[in-house]
Coordinates of C-alpha atoms in Angstrom, one line a residue:
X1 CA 33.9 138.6 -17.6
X2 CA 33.7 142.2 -16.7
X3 CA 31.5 142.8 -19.3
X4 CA 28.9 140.3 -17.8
X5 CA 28.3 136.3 -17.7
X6 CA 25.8 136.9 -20.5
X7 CA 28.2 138.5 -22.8
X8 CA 30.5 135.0 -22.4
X9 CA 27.9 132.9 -22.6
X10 CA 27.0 135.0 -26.5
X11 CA 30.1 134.6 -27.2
X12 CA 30.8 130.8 -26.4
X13 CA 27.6 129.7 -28.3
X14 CA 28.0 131.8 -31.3
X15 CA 31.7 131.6 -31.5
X16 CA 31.3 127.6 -31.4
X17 CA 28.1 127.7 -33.8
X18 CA 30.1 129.9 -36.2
X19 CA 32.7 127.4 -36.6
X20 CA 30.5 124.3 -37.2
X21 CA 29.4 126.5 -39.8
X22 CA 32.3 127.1 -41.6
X23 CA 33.0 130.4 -40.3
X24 CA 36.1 131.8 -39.1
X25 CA 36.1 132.6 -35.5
X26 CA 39.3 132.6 -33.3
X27 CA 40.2 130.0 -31.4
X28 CA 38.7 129.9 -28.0
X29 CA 39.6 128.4 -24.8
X30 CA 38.5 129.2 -20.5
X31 CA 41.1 131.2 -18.7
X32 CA 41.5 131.3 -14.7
X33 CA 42.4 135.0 -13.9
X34 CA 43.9 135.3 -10.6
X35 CA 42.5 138.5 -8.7
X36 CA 46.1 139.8 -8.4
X37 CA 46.7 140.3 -12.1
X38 CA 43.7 143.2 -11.8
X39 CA 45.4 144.8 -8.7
X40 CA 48.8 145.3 -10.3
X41 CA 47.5 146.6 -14.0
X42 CA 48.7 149.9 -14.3
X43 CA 45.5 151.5 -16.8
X44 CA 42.8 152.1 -15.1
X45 CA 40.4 151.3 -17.4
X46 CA 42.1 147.6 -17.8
X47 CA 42.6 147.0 -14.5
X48 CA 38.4 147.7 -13.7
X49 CA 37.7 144.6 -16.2
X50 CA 40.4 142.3 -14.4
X51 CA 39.0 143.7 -10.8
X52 CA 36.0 142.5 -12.3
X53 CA 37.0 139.3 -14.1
X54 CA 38.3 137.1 -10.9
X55 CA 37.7 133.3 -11.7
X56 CA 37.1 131.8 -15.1
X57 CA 37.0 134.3 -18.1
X58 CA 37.1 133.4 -21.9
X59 CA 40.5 133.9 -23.9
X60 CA 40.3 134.6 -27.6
X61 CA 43.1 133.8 -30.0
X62 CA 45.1 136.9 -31.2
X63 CA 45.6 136.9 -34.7
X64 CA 49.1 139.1 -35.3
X65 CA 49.1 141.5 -38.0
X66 CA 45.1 141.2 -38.9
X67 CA 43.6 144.3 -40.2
X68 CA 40.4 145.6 -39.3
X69 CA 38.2 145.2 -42.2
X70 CA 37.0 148.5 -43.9
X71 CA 35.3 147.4 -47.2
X72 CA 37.6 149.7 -48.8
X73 CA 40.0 148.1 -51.7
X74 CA 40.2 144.8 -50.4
X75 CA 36.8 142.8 -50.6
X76 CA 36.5 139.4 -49.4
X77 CA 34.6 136.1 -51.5
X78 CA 30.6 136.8 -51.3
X79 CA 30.0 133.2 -49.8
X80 CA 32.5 133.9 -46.9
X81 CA 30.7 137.0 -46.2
X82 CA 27.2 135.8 -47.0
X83 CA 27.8 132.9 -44.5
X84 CA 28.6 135.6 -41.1
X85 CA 25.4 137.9 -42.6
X86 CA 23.3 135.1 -42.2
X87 CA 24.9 133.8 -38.5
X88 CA 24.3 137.7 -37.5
X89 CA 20.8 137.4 -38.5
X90 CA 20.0 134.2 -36.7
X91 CA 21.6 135.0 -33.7
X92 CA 20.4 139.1 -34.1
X93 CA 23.9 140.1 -33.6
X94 CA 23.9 144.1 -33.6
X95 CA 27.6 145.2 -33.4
X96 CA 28.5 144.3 -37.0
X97 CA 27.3 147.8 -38.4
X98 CA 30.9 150.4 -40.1
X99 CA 30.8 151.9 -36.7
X100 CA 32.2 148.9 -35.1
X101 CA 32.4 145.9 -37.6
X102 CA 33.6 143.3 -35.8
X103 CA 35.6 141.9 -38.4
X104 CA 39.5 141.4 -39.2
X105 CA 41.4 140.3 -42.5
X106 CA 44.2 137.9 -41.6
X107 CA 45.8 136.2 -44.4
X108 CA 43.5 137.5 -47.1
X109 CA 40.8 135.8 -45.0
X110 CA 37.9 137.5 -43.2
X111 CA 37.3 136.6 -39.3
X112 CA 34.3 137.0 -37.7
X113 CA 34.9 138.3 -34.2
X114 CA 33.1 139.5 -31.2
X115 CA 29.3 138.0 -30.3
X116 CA 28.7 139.3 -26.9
X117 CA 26.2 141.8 -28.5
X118 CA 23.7 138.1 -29.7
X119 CA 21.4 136.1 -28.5
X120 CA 19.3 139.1 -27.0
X121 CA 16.6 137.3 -26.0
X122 CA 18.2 136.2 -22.8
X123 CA 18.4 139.9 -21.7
X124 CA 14.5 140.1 -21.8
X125 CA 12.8 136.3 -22.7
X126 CA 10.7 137.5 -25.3
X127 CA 8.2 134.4 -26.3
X128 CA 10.0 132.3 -28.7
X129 CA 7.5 133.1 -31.6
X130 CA 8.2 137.0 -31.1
X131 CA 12.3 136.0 -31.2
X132 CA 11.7 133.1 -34.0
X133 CA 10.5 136.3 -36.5
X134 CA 12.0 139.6 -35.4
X135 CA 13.2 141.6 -37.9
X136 CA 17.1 141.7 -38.6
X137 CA 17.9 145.1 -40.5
X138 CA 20.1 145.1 -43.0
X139 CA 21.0 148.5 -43.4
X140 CA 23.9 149.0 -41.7
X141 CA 25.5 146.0 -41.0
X142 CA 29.2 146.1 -42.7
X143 CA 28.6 142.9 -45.2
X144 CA 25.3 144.4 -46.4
X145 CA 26.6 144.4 -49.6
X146 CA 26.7 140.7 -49.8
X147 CA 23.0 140.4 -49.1
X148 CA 22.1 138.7 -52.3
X149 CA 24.4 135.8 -51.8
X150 CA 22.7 135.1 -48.3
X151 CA 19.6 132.8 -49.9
X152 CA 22.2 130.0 -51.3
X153 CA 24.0 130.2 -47.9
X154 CA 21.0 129.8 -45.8
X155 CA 20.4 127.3 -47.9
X156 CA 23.4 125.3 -47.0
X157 CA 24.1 126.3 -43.6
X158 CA 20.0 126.1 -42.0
X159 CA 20.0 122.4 -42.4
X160 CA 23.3 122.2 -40.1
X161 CA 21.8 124.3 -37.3
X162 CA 20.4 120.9 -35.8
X163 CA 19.1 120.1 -32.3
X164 CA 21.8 117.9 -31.6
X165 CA 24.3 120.4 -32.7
X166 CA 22.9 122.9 -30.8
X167 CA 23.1 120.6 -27.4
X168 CA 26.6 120.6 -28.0
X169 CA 27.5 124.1 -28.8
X170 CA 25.3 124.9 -25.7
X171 CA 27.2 122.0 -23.7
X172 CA 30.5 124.2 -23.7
X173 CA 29.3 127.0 -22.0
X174 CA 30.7 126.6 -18.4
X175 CA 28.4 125.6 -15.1
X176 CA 29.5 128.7 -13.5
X177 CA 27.9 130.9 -16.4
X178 CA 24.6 128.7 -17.2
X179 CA 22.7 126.6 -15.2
X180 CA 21.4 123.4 -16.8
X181 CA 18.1 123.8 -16.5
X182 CA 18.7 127.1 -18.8
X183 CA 20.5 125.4 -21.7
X184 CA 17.0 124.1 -23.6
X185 CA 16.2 127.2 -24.1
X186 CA 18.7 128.3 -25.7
X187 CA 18.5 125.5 -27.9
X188 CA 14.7 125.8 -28.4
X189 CA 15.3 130.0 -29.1
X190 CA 18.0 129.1 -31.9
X191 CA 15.5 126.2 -33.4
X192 CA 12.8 128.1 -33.7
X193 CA 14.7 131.2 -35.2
X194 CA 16.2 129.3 -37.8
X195 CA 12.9 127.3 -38.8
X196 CA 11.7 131.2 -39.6
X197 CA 13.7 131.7 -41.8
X198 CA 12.7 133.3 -45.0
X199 CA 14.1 133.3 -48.7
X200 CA 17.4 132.1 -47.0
X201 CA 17.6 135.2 -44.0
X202 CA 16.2 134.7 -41.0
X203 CA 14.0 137.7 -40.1
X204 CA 15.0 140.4 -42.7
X205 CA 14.3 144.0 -43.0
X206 CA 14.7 145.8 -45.7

């Protein structure tokens, strides 16, 4: 929570919206930090996050032993990766570039982790039209690469990004970090994105 209620509230709704897509996101459940744990942290940088974090904060499942995925050697199944270029691109995630991919291989599987850095339109409320078909560049995002399987997976995975399943993605996000008058818009953002979409990607840029 240090890193702002906005941040959580990314990562709840993409993290849930991943999985109902058939992605692999960690395991994520609410955590109640007590102030006290902050105050006794001996690293300083930790210990301005917990100062920070007092009251509910989201906990992300560790995944022992994962690598961080470098595209080097070990290359994971085009669909797998296709599916997370095309959540990136509706939800304009920009941290998945080789400077900080945001991706781990556990089990010879890639895991998608990390979406506080989506869903940018509720840092500045652009009009929905202006979100709905701004460009997503593909030029340095870490599963470029994969780019040409995107079309079949936005094939398969745009008809699942429903109203209904957006109400319930958008459901989890905790009172404390959304008010309910807020949540359509989230919803209405996400539809209107996805009904954008072209040849498969939502908003692409060469």
């Amino acid at each position: 929570a240090g890193q702002g209620v906005k941040a959580l509230v990314a990562e709840v709704i993409v993290g849930e919206l991943g999985r109902r897509l058939g992605i692999r996101v960690p395991e994520q459940v609410l955590v109640d930090v007590d102030p006290s744990i902050g105050r006794r942290e001996p690293d300083p940088e930790v210990q301005e996050l917990l100062l920070a974090s007092p009251g509910t904060n989201l906990g992300v499942d560790f995944l022992p032993r994962s690598l961080g995925y470098d595209g080097l050697g070990w290359r994971p199944d085009p669909e797998v990766a296709a599916r997370i270029l095309w959540l990136d691109a509706l939800t304009v995630n920009v941290d998945r570039s080789w400077r900080n991919p945001n991706l781990l291989v556990w089990h010879k599987q890639l895991w998608a982790i990390d979406h506080g850095a989506t869903l940018l339109f509720q840092h500045t409320w652009p009009g929905v039209d202006a979100f709905a078909t701004r460009p997503y560049p593909l030029t340095e995002h870490a599963l470029a690469p994969f780019w040409r399987a995107v079309a079949v997976a936005g094939d398969e995975l745009a008809p699942l990004v429903t109203q209904g399943m957006l109400d319930e993605v958008v459901a989890l996000v905790p009172a404390e970090w959304l008010a309910d008058t807020d949540r359509p818009a989230y919803v209405d953002y996400l539809l209107a994105r996805r009904a954008a979409s072209a040849s498969g990607l939502p908003g692409v840029a060469a």
